[in-house]
Each structure stands twice: as structure tokens, then as C-alpha cells.
């Protein structure tokens, strides 16, 4: 089976075509600045294991339909194509950010699914409408090919009420659907299953803390294969500190800033999402830049790094308590996979929890699953590259079987 995975954003479209017979990537790419005067597209094709072809285009890309047409032309074209007919694609898997309480697993898209996705638009106004647009464009361009929606929130649907409810008047949960939903679910699911298989266990046999540290950062306490708690909340703003997002703060700060700075609620929301986190503290949001700044003696960059690691460590402690026993911790995503300094800071002094990182094994970037714990560590510590596209494609295949 060949599966095309689509991640449609408000002005971008990421795609990956996978041959699921051997889980190989046939082509992938990204279209950006859709709707602007100059858009761009980068397409990479892997016609066989050793070959790679790259196409870059810069031109006006009016809307997502034009973008998807360009992608289709490229994957079926002579220049950097990998299939000859769009009908060779057996399914299209779509990343949808917010599934709300309606979706606890992936599903084949039909009219009622689209209505239910749109019903969640108020909970993810920047993402869900774009995801839905991606589905509608795919329906038009690939008539007859099944579309599967895979939700960022679905892995977290197993959280119990005591974990997902906020201590607000209960009516607000009923009326406004205010609760913790959690995000990055495909990544937490993928790495928690992967670590189980690498340890020779079934997901139901182990407890895992998954640590996804990219531009957005989130963690999950996964008990016997099911998410018990996660750090992101009703929106992706909650939890650990991130590139530009504050993560958890005292909620009273919102009104305090609004009153003292004369800002509206949405202006404070934007401050917390776009001008806070690592960037807010030291002016830099890319971890590589932060390390360079630290090397050059920048004290604010060092403070931002320490704050970042401290908050992740705190969540490890909280999730150790939630799970009772931990079998493994998994680091993933840009920082989790590549940043040995941050991993080391996070795992410092955790031996009381049975977590002992091996300094040598931790060193360097990890392009493949790697154990980084000492031989006597009770808890295994792993770095596992995440693969959200593969997870989405696997769910599409399972559903259509
Ligand atoms: P996104 O959430 O956008 O998918 P990624 O998972 O790609 O983000 O992660 C982006 C983050 O990973 C950035 O903070 C970047 O600095 C960091 N990163 C990538 N490579 C390295 C590296 N070699 N060392 C430290 N940080 C890295």
C-alpha cells in the first residue's frame, strides 16, 4: 500500500509519500507561504534507496488547491516523480490537530467526520480549519481515494477525568469544553510503542515517560501503553517551557499583565505563545543558537537553558509519581534527539528515581534509536527519532485493512 500523508497548515502544506510494504519514504516536501506573493516548494524524491532528486520552486501559490496540484504533478511527473498515476495512492492520511472528545482514534473521513472536525474549530482556530481544507482539497484531487484523519489528541483520549479536568466550575467543561486535550499524540504514541518493541516488550507491559522536545515541547506519562497524563492542555501553550511559549505559569499573571500593560486578552495570549519561553528569557528560541550564546558567555542564554531543563525534570518527577514505576524514558524531536547537553542537564541527579544516564553513551546527535542509560540504571533511557508521518500512515493502513 502507498499512503500520502498530508499536514496542512494555514499557509503551508507538508507531505510525505510512503510505501507501506517496506515503510520507505518515496517522496516528501513542503509548500510554504501559500497565498503570499511569492510562495515556495521544496520536493525531494527517493526513486530508489541510493538516489535522491530535489526540486525547488519559487512562485505565487494562490491557495492549497494549487499547492496540492503542484505536489501531485511532481510525484507523478518525469522530473522527480515516483509514481506514474495518482490512482497508485491507496490512502491519504491527514494530520488533524484537535479531535476533541468526538475522536478517540483515527477514522475514515466522510461527511459527518468533516462536520465533527469543524465542530472542534473553536478549540483549535489556527489549525483545524486548515487541516479540514487539506482534506477537502485531497477529496477533490484524488476522487475515490479514502482519506483518513489522524488526530494529535487521540492518543491522550485515555486520560482519566482527574487528569484531564481543570479545577474550574464544572459547567465550564460542559458548556465550553474546557479540559486538557494534549497534543503531539502521534509522536508520543510512536515513541512509546517503539521503545516497547526495542525492549522486547508489549506496550501493555511497561510504563514510559515520553519527552518530545522540539519547537513545541510536551511530555506524557504512558501507563501500559495508554496515556495517563500529558503536559499540554486545552491548547499547546501549557506544560514545559518551549521555544516561544511560556508553558505553565500562574494563571493570575494573564489578568495582571493585561491590567498593567493595557493589553487585551488576545494580546496577552500572543505574548505567551510567541514572545515567551526560551525567546522571552534570552531573545533566542533555537536551541543551537542558545548553546552558541552560552559558549560565548551569555548569562541569559544559560539561564534560559537551565530553566528549560529544570521544568522538564520537574515533569519527570511528577510523572514518576503518577506512574508509580517507570521502565523507560524516551527523548525525541529536534532537541530531544540532537541535544546531548540538554538531555544531560535534565537527567542530572535523578538517581533517586532509578534514572542514571551514561555520559558517554549520551554524547552526540542520535539519528537512530539509542540507549543512553548506564548498565545499572533501573530505568532505561532512550533517544528515539520520532516519525509522525509513519505513525499516521500506519494508522491509515490499519484502519483500511
Ligand atoms: P518542530 O516542533 O517545529 O517540529 P523540531 O522537532 O524540528 O521542531 O525541533 C526544533 C528544535 O530542535 C529547535 O530548538 C532546534 O534548535 C533544535 N535542534 C535541532 N538540531 C539541534 C542540535 N543539533 N542541537 C540542539 N538543538 C537542536
Tab-separated table of C-alpha atoms and ligand atoms in Angstrom:
chain	number	residue	atom	x	y	z
A	1	UNK	CA	0.000	0.000	0.000
A	2	UNK	CA	1.114	3.539	-0.761
A	3	UNK	CA	-0.020	6.261	1.612
A	4	UNK	CA	0.258	10.004	1.107
A	5	UNK	CA	0.459	11.849	4.435
A	6	UNK	CA	-0.665	15.462	4.452
A	7	UNK	CA	-0.162	18.066	7.154
A	8	UNK	CA	-1.963	21.212	6.037
A	9	UNK	CA	-1.303	24.431	7.954
A	10	UNK	CA	-2.866	27.840	7.386
A	11	UNK	CA	-0.206	28.836	4.823
A	12	UNK	CA	1.778	25.637	4.414
A	13	UNK	CA	1.406	22.044	3.308
A	14	UNK	CA	3.800	19.286	4.293
A	15	UNK	CA	3.577	15.917	2.593
A	16	UNK	CA	5.199	12.532	2.533
A	17	UNK	CA	4.505	9.582	0.262
A	18	UNK	CA	5.263	6.242	1.900
A	19	UNK	CA	5.445	2.746	0.514
A	20	UNK	CA	3.964	0.873	3.449
A	21	UNK	CA	5.085	-2.526	2.162
A	22	UNK	CA	8.553	-1.631	3.462
A	23	UNK	CA	7.754	1.628	5.297
A	24	UNK	CA	10.056	3.516	2.903
A	25	UNK	CA	9.708	7.207	2.129
A	26	UNK	CA	9.207	7.648	-1.625
A	27	UNK	CA	8.955	11.445	-1.623
A	28	UNK	CA	8.407	14.294	0.754
A	29	UNK	CA	8.333	18.032	0.771
A	30	UNK	CA	6.892	21.261	1.996
A	31	UNK	CA	4.984	24.084	0.355
A	32	UNK	CA	5.208	27.359	2.248
A	33	UNK	CA	3.865	30.924	2.021
A	34	UNK	CA	0.688	29.771	0.313
A	35	UNK	CA	-1.433	32.817	-0.503
A	36	UNK	CA	1.513	35.255	-0.417
A	37	UNK	CA	3.012	36.979	-3.476
A	38	UNK	CA	5.909	34.536	-3.589
A	39	UNK	CA	5.449	31.035	-2.282
A	40	UNK	CA	7.963	28.223	-2.280
A	41	UNK	CA	8.030	24.491	-2.623
A	42	UNK	CA	10.783	22.028	-1.828
A	43	UNK	CA	10.251	18.494	-3.083
A	44	UNK	CA	12.519	15.523	-2.523
A	45	UNK	CA	12.068	12.208	-4.258
A	46	UNK	CA	13.738	8.917	-3.427
A	47	UNK	CA	13.193	6.788	-6.529
A	48	UNK	CA	15.401	4.100	-5.002
A	49	UNK	CA	17.393	3.694	-1.814
A	50	UNK	CA	20.537	5.391	-3.113
A	51	UNK	CA	19.096	8.137	-5.264
A	52	UNK	CA	17.660	11.470	-4.265
A	53	UNK	CA	16.195	14.148	-6.505
A	54	UNK	CA	15.348	17.611	-5.278
A	55	UNK	CA	13.136	20.238	-6.885
A	56	UNK	CA	12.779	23.776	-5.549
A	57	UNK	CA	10.189	26.207	-6.896
A	58	UNK	CA	9.520	29.845	-6.096
A	59	UNK	CA	6.342	31.333	-7.492
A	60	UNK	CA	2.945	32.549	-6.421
A	61	UNK	CA	0.950	29.653	-4.931
A	62	UNK	CA	-2.562	31.020	-4.704
A	63	UNK	CA	-4.177	28.507	-2.395
A	64	UNK	CA	-3.957	24.954	-1.034
A	65	UNK	CA	-5.574	23.522	-4.143
A	66	UNK	CA	-2.824	24.971	-6.327
A	67	UNK	CA	-0.246	23.696	-3.821
A	68	UNK	CA	-1.683	20.173	-3.869
A	69	UNK	CA	-1.789	20.243	-7.701
A	70	UNK	CA	1.918	21.107	-7.742
A	71	UNK	CA	2.655	18.228	-5.364
A	72	UNK	CA	0.624	15.809	-7.456
A	73	UNK	CA	2.378	16.946	-10.656
A	74	UNK	CA	5.757	16.434	-9.007
A	75	UNK	CA	5.116	12.984	-7.563
A	76	UNK	CA	3.699	11.743	-10.860
A	77	UNK	CA	5.996	13.786	-13.154
A	78	UNK	CA	9.099	12.857	-15.109
A	79	UNK	CA	11.496	15.276	-13.363
A	80	UNK	CA	11.291	13.896	-9.828
A	81	UNK	CA	8.307	11.584	-9.854
A	82	UNK	CA	7.967	8.299	-8.019
A	83	UNK	CA	4.618	7.012	-9.286
A	84	UNK	CA	3.012	7.256	-12.701
A	85	UNK	CA	-0.632	7.508	-11.724
A	86	UNK	CA	-2.340	9.153	-8.708
A	87	UNK	CA	-4.509	6.021	-8.505
A	88	UNK	CA	-1.442	4.172	-7.184
A	89	UNK	CA	-2.022	6.021	-3.894
A	90	UNK	CA	-4.208	3.758	-1.746
A	91	UNK	CA	-4.967	6.202	1.047
A	92	UNK	CA	-4.333	9.746	2.189
A	93	UNK	CA	-3.605	10.264	5.872
A	94	UNK	CA	-4.267	13.710	7.299
A	95	UNK	CA	-2.895	15.158	10.481
A	96	UNK	CA	-5.734	16.894	12.299
A	97	UNK	CA	-4.748	18.804	15.403
A	98	UNK	CA	-7.882	18.829	17.524
A	99	UNK	CA	-10.176	15.832	17.693
A	100	UNK	CA	-11.903	16.981	20.877
A	101	UNK	CA	-13.911	14.333	22.670
A	102	UNK	CA	-15.510	13.190	19.419
A	103	UNK	CA	-12.433	11.350	18.169
A	104	UNK	CA	-10.593	8.814	20.277
A	105	UNK	CA	-8.998	7.091	17.300
A	106	UNK	CA	-8.233	7.650	13.624
A	107	UNK	CA	-11.162	7.414	11.226
A	108	UNK	CA	-12.032	7.322	7.546
A	109	UNK	CA	-13.337	10.729	6.512
A	110	UNK	CA	-16.936	11.117	5.450
A	111	UNK	CA	-19.432	13.977	5.659
A	112	UNK	CA	-20.174	13.512	9.343
A	113	UNK	CA	-16.477	13.319	10.222
A	114	UNK	CA	-15.914	16.646	8.474
A	115	UNK	CA	-18.787	18.206	10.420
A	116	UNK	CA	-17.315	16.883	13.675
A	117	UNK	CA	-13.841	18.223	12.792
A	118	UNK	CA	-15.350	21.637	12.028
A	119	UNK	CA	-17.185	21.469	15.344
A	120	UNK	CA	-13.759	21.458	17.006
A	121	UNK	CA	-12.609	24.576	15.133
A	122	UNK	CA	-13.242	26.869	18.139
A	123	UNK	CA	-10.836	24.701	20.164
A	124	UNK	CA	-8.047	24.996	17.565
A	125	UNK	CA	-8.896	28.023	15.408
A	126	UNK	CA	-5.452	28.228	13.788
A	127	UNK	CA	-5.141	24.561	12.903
A	128	UNK	CA	-8.397	22.654	12.411
A	129	UNK	CA	-9.808	24.834	9.593
A	130	UNK	CA	-6.514	24.397	7.684
A	131	UNK	CA	-6.482	20.629	8.318
A	132	UNK	CA	-10.042	20.415	7.032
A	133	UNK	CA	-9.132	22.418	3.962
A	134	UNK	CA	-6.352	19.874	3.280
A	135	UNK	CA	-8.923	17.071	3.438
A	136	UNK	CA	-11.310	18.855	1.088
A	137	UNK	CA	-8.604	19.600	-1.473
A	138	UNK	CA	-7.477	15.948	-1.344
A	139	UNK	CA	-11.061	14.759	-1.860
A	140	UNK	CA	-11.267	16.913	-4.959
A	141	UNK	CA	-7.895	15.951	-6.447
A	142	UNK	CA	-7.950	12.249	-5.568
A	143	UNK	CA	-11.556	11.220	-6.144
A	144	UNK	CA	-12.303	7.756	-4.813
A	145	UNK	CA	-9.161	7.541	-2.653
A	146	UNK	CA	-10.013	7.131	1.045
A	147	UNK	CA	-8.966	9.947	3.352
A	148	UNK	CA	-8.076	9.078	6.931
A	149	UNK	CA	-7.967	11.655	9.718
A	150	UNK	CA	-5.424	11.065	12.486
A	151	UNK	CA	-5.719	13.388	15.457
A	152	UNK	CA	-2.961	14.935	17.574
A	153	UNK	CA	-5.228	14.499	20.567
A	154	UNK	CA	-6.405	10.894	20.092
A	155	UNK	CA	-3.574	9.172	21.987
A	156	UNK	CA	-4.439	11.301	25.020
A	157	UNK	CA	-8.115	10.344	24.966
A	158	UNK	CA	-7.364	7.639	27.548
A	159	UNK	CA	-6.576	10.193	30.265
A	160	UNK	CA	-8.864	9.807	33.268
A	161	UNK	CA	-11.055	12.674	34.418
A	162	UNK	CA	-8.836	13.584	37.355
A	163	UNK	CA	-6.001	14.190	34.884
A	164	UNK	CA	-7.873	15.987	32.136
A	165	UNK	CA	-10.208	18.233	34.131
A	166	UNK	CA	-9.195	21.675	35.330
A	167	UNK	CA	-10.316	22.780	38.785
A	168	UNK	CA	-12.782	25.251	37.327
A	169	UNK	CA	-16.558	25.326	37.751
A	170	UNK	CA	-17.640	22.011	36.196
A	171	UNK	CA	-20.162	23.787	33.947
A	172	UNK	CA	-17.285	25.330	32.005
A	173	UNK	CA	-16.201	21.863	30.971
A	174	UNK	CA	-19.721	21.019	29.829
A	175	UNK	CA	-20.529	24.347	28.193
A	176	UNK	CA	-17.178	25.450	26.731
A	177	UNK	CA	-15.417	22.070	26.546
A	178	UNK	CA	-12.561	23.418	28.679
A	179	UNK	CA	-10.329	20.471	29.616
A	180	UNK	CA	-6.867	19.108	28.929
A	181	UNK	CA	-6.693	17.525	25.465
A	182	UNK	CA	-2.937	17.285	24.931
A	183	UNK	CA	-1.091	17.360	21.598
A	184	UNK	CA	1.826	15.672	19.768
A	185	UNK	CA	-0.156	12.470	20.323
A	186	UNK	CA	1.153	10.708	17.218
A	187	UNK	CA	4.711	11.318	18.388
A	188	UNK	CA	4.080	10.135	21.969
A	189	UNK	CA	2.300	7.078	20.624
A	190	UNK	CA	5.018	6.285	18.098
A	191	UNK	CA	7.966	6.521	20.507
A	192	UNK	CA	6.189	4.797	23.405
A	193	UNK	CA	5.380	1.818	21.145
A	194	UNK	CA	8.818	1.853	19.581
A	195	UNK	CA	10.599	1.745	22.931
A	196	UNK	CA	8.449	-1.197	23.988
A	197	UNK	CA	9.429	-3.139	20.873
A	198	UNK	CA	13.105	-2.206	21.326
A	199	UNK	CA	12.918	-3.515	24.906
A	200	UNK	CA	11.296	-6.714	23.665
A	201	UNK	CA	8.041	-5.917	25.475
A	202	UNK	CA	4.452	-5.240	24.579
A	203	UNK	CA	3.259	-1.652	25.176
A	204	UNK	CA	0.877	-3.047	27.865
A	205	UNK	CA	3.842	-4.385	29.822
A	206	UNK	CA	5.708	-1.153	30.513
A	207	UNK	CA	5.362	2.391	31.869
A	208	UNK	CA	7.095	5.107	29.890
A	209	UNK	CA	7.670	8.836	30.184
A	210	UNK	CA	7.904	10.320	26.691
A	211	UNK	CA	9.705	13.650	26.317
A	212	UNK	CA	9.048	15.415	22.996
A	213	UNK	CA	11.299	18.486	22.820
A	214	UNK	CA	11.072	20.388	19.547
A	215	UNK	CA	9.956	23.967	18.950
A	216	UNK	CA	6.837	22.867	20.741
A	217	UNK	CA	7.556	20.658	23.745
A	218	UNK	CA	5.362	18.189	25.575
A	219	UNK	CA	5.642	15.151	27.799
A	220	UNK	CA	3.404	12.203	28.518
A	221	UNK	CA	3.025	9.611	31.238
A	222	UNK	CA	2.205	6.403	29.375
A	223	UNK	CA	0.938	3.593	31.592
A	224	UNK	CA	0.826	0.166	29.992
A	225	UNK	CA	0.504	1.668	26.515
A	226	UNK	CA	-2.144	4.222	27.425
A	227	UNK	CA	-1.663	7.906	28.032
A	228	UNK	CA	-2.385	8.684	31.663
A	229	UNK	CA	-1.404	12.356	31.609
A	230	UNK	CA	0.280	14.859	29.316
A	231	UNK	CA	1.738	18.294	29.776
A	232	UNK	CA	-0.009	20.295	27.062
A	233	UNK	CA	-3.511	21.334	27.952
A	234	UNK	CA	-6.610	22.658	26.291
A	235	UNK	CA	-4.114	24.324	23.953
A	236	UNK	CA	-0.439	23.645	23.179
A	237	UNK	CA	0.570	26.587	25.430
A	238	UNK	CA	0.614	24.582	28.660
A	239	UNK	CA	3.272	22.377	30.203
A	240	UNK	CA	7.026	22.631	29.878
A	241	UNK	CA	8.828	25.723	28.609
A	242	UNK	CA	9.137	25.887	24.804
A	243	UNK	CA	10.881	27.878	22.063
A	244	UNK	CA	8.476	30.809	22.211
A	245	UNK	CA	5.707	29.520	24.508
A	246	UNK	CA	5.736	30.070	28.245
A	247	UNK	CA	4.408	26.677	29.280
A	248	UNK	CA	2.824	26.616	32.751
A	249	UNK	CA	2.530	29.954	34.539
A	250	UNK	CA	0.353	31.215	37.371
A	251	UNK	CA	-2.938	31.902	35.542
A	252	UNK	CA	-3.411	35.139	37.511
A	253	UNK	CA	-0.454	36.580	35.575
A	254	UNK	CA	-2.665	36.905	32.495
A	255	UNK	CA	-5.008	39.466	34.103
A	256	UNK	CA	-2.076	41.160	35.842
A	257	UNK	CA	-0.228	41.747	32.547
A	258	UNK	CA	-3.437	42.848	30.805
A	259	UNK	CA	-4.185	45.436	33.511
A	260	UNK	CA	-0.645	46.733	33.909
A	261	UNK	CA	0.274	46.818	30.233
A	262	UNK	CA	-3.115	47.833	28.879
A	263	UNK	CA	-3.179	44.709	26.738
A	264	UNK	CA	-6.229	42.806	25.521
A	265	UNK	CA	-6.717	39.118	26.324
A	266	UNK	CA	-5.684	38.143	22.814
A	267	UNK	CA	-2.563	40.319	23.028
A	268	UNK	CA	-1.525	38.549	26.233
A	269	UNK	CA	-2.280	35.212	24.560
A	270	UNK	CA	0.019	36.175	21.696
A	271	UNK	CA	2.739	37.284	24.162
A	272	UNK	CA	2.590	33.915	25.908
A	273	UNK	CA	2.610	31.966	22.632
A	274	UNK	CA	5.078	33.930	20.530
A	275	UNK	CA	7.313	36.087	22.725
A	276	UNK	CA	7.865	33.895	25.761
A	277	UNK	CA	9.654	30.609	26.503
A	278	UNK	CA	13.359	30.484	25.615
A	279	UNK	CA	12.926	33.536	23.394
A	280	UNK	CA	11.280	35.571	26.132
A	281	UNK	CA	14.101	34.903	28.571
A	282	UNK	CA	17.158	35.285	26.329
A	283	UNK	CA	15.954	36.545	22.950
A	284	UNK	CA	16.776	33.259	21.174
A	285	UNK	CA	14.382	30.393	20.546
A	286	UNK	CA	16.579	27.975	18.597
A	287	UNK	CA	18.444	25.683	20.975
A	288	UNK	CA	21.518	25.608	18.722
A	289	UNK	CA	21.787	29.413	18.949
A	290	UNK	CA	21.331	29.197	22.704
A	291	UNK	CA	24.258	26.787	23.032
A	292	UNK	CA	26.472	29.070	20.909
A	293	UNK	CA	25.471	32.029	23.069
A	294	UNK	CA	26.224	30.050	26.263
A	295	UNK	CA	29.659	29.186	24.864
A	296	UNK	CA	30.239	32.912	24.332
A	297	UNK	CA	29.409	33.653	27.959
A	298	UNK	CA	25.801	34.858	27.506
A	299	UNK	CA	24.336	34.530	31.003
A	300	UNK	CA	20.723	34.981	29.922
A	301	UNK	CA	21.085	32.139	27.428
A	302	UNK	CA	22.465	29.953	30.238
A	303	UNK	CA	19.534	30.952	32.445
A	304	UNK	CA	17.039	30.083	29.684
A	305	UNK	CA	18.705	26.679	29.201
A	306	UNK	CA	18.671	25.952	32.927
A	307	UNK	CA	15.018	26.980	33.229
A	308	UNK	CA	14.143	24.742	30.293
A	309	UNK	CA	15.888	21.666	31.730
A	310	UNK	CA	14.546	22.312	35.241
A	311	UNK	CA	10.960	22.309	34.043
A	312	UNK	CA	11.356	19.048	32.119
A	313	UNK	CA	12.980	17.479	35.193
A	314	UNK	CA	10.041	18.607	37.332
A	315	UNK	CA	7.593	16.869	34.995
A	316	UNK	CA	9.679	13.688	35.084
A	317	UNK	CA	9.271	13.731	38.860
A	318	UNK	CA	5.545	14.372	38.593
A	319	UNK	CA	5.047	11.584	36.056
A	320	UNK	CA	7.179	9.171	38.086
A	321	UNK	CA	4.664	9.728	40.881
A	322	UNK	CA	1.707	9.336	38.501
A	323	UNK	CA	3.049	6.061	37.086
A	324	UNK	CA	4.374	4.551	40.323
A	325	UNK	CA	7.135	2.716	38.486
A	326	UNK	CA	8.923	3.789	35.319
A	327	UNK	CA	10.501	1.343	32.883
A	328	UNK	CA	11.780	3.842	30.345
A	329	UNK	CA	12.181	7.496	29.483
A	330	UNK	CA	12.306	8.426	25.811
A	331	UNK	CA	13.696	11.670	24.411
A	332	UNK	CA	12.519	12.690	20.948
A	333	UNK	CA	12.119	15.596	18.435
A	334	UNK	CA	14.699	18.234	17.459
A	335	UNK	CA	16.141	18.944	20.911
A	336	UNK	CA	15.427	15.513	22.396
A	337	UNK	CA	17.183	13.709	19.530
A	338	UNK	CA	20.104	16.049	18.934
A	339	UNK	CA	20.972	17.918	22.081
A	340	UNK	CA	23.164	15.937	24.470
A	341	UNK	CA	23.785	18.970	26.709
A	342	UNK	CA	20.088	19.500	27.418
A	343	UNK	CA	19.475	15.761	27.900
A	344	UNK	CA	22.334	15.630	30.399
A	345	UNK	CA	21.035	18.648	32.331
A	346	UNK	CA	17.574	17.091	32.539
A	347	UNK	CA	18.843	13.727	33.773
A	348	UNK	CA	21.304	15.128	36.307
A	349	UNK	CA	20.657	13.896	39.878
A	350	UNK	CA	17.754	11.622	39.030
A	351	UNK	CA	19.342	8.511	40.526
A	352	UNK	CA	16.829	8.707	43.395
A	353	UNK	CA	14.207	7.805	40.784
A	354	UNK	CA	16.367	4.987	39.415
A	355	UNK	CA	17.352	7.048	36.372
A	356	UNK	CA	21.029	7.100	35.539
A	357	UNK	CA	22.267	8.461	32.219
A	358	UNK	CA	25.609	7.304	30.802
A	359	UNK	CA	27.588	10.433	29.928
A	360	UNK	CA	29.499	8.737	27.115
A	361	UNK	CA	26.501	6.996	25.540
A	362	UNK	CA	24.568	10.267	25.692
A	363	UNK	CA	27.154	12.161	23.643
A	364	UNK	CA	26.232	13.380	20.176
A	365	UNK	CA	23.195	13.520	17.933
A	366	UNK	CA	21.185	10.342	17.518
A	367	UNK	CA	19.842	9.528	14.087
A	368	UNK	CA	18.532	6.171	15.236
A	369	UNK	CA	17.138	4.645	18.434
A	370	UNK	CA	19.917	4.633	21.024
A	371	UNK	CA	20.104	3.559	24.680
A	372	UNK	CA	21.821	6.164	26.823
A	373	UNK	CA	21.467	4.726	30.353
A	374	UNK	CA	24.180	3.193	32.488
A	375	UNK	CA	24.267	-0.599	32.825
A	376	UNK	CA	22.944	-0.380	36.393
A	377	UNK	CA	20.180	2.174	35.722
A	378	UNK	CA	16.812	0.793	36.881
A	379	UNK	CA	15.055	2.912	34.287
A	380	UNK	CA	16.117	2.644	30.665
A	381	UNK	CA	16.766	5.979	28.954
A	382	UNK	CA	16.409	6.108	25.165
A	383	UNK	CA	16.691	8.588	22.344
A	384	UNK	CA	14.270	7.636	19.577
A	385	UNK	CA	13.753	9.755	16.458
A	386	UNK	CA	10.066	10.454	16.163
A	387	UNK	CA	8.198	9.677	12.956
A	388	UNK	CA	4.757	11.206	12.986
A	389	UNK	CA	4.232	10.637	9.252
A	390	UNK	CA	4.911	6.915	9.589
A	391	UNK	CA	2.569	6.720	12.586
A	392	UNK	CA	-0.193	8.444	10.570
A	393	UNK	CA	0.402	6.145	7.587
A	394	UNK	CA	0.368	3.054	9.840
A	395	UNK	CA	-2.951	4.124	11.339
A	396	UNK	CA	-4.385	4.671	7.858
A	397	UNK	CA	-3.256	1.198	6.773
A	398	UNK	CA	-4.636	-0.467	9.926
A	399	UNK	CA	-7.961	1.263	9.502
A	400	UNK	CA	-8.355	0.345	5.846
A	401	UNK	CA	-7.289	-3.275	6.180
B	1	LIG	P1	9.114	21.275	15.403
B	1	LIG	O1	8.410	21.317	16.725
B	1	LIG	O2	9.000	22.541	14.632
B	1	LIG	O3	8.863	20.024	14.591
B	1	LIG	P2	11.775	20.176	15.735
B	1	LIG	O4	11.379	18.876	16.305
B	1	LIG	O5	12.390	20.208	14.385
B	1	LIG	O6	10.645	21.258	15.822
B	1	LIG	O7	12.825	20.818	16.776
B	1	LIG	C1	13.318	22.107	16.634
B	1	LIG	C2	14.285	22.372	17.784
B	1	LIG	O8	15.330	21.387	17.752
B	1	LIG	C3	14.971	23.739	17.735
B	1	LIG	O9	15.005	24.331	19.015
B	1	LIG	C4	16.362	23.384	17.306
B	1	LIG	O10	17.301	24.286	17.806
B	1	LIG	C5	16.562	22.048	17.973
B	1	LIG	N1	17.690	21.336	17.386
B	1	LIG	C6	17.819	20.804	16.164
B	1	LIG	N2	19.063	20.302	15.989
B	1	LIG	C7	19.738	20.533	17.137
B	1	LIG	C8	21.057	20.269	17.595
B	1	LIG	N3	21.943	19.646	16.841
B	1	LIG	N4	21.389	20.663	18.858
B	1	LIG	C9	20.499	21.286	19.629
B	1	LIG	N5	19.249	21.567	19.260
B	1	LIG	C10	18.863	21.199	18.041
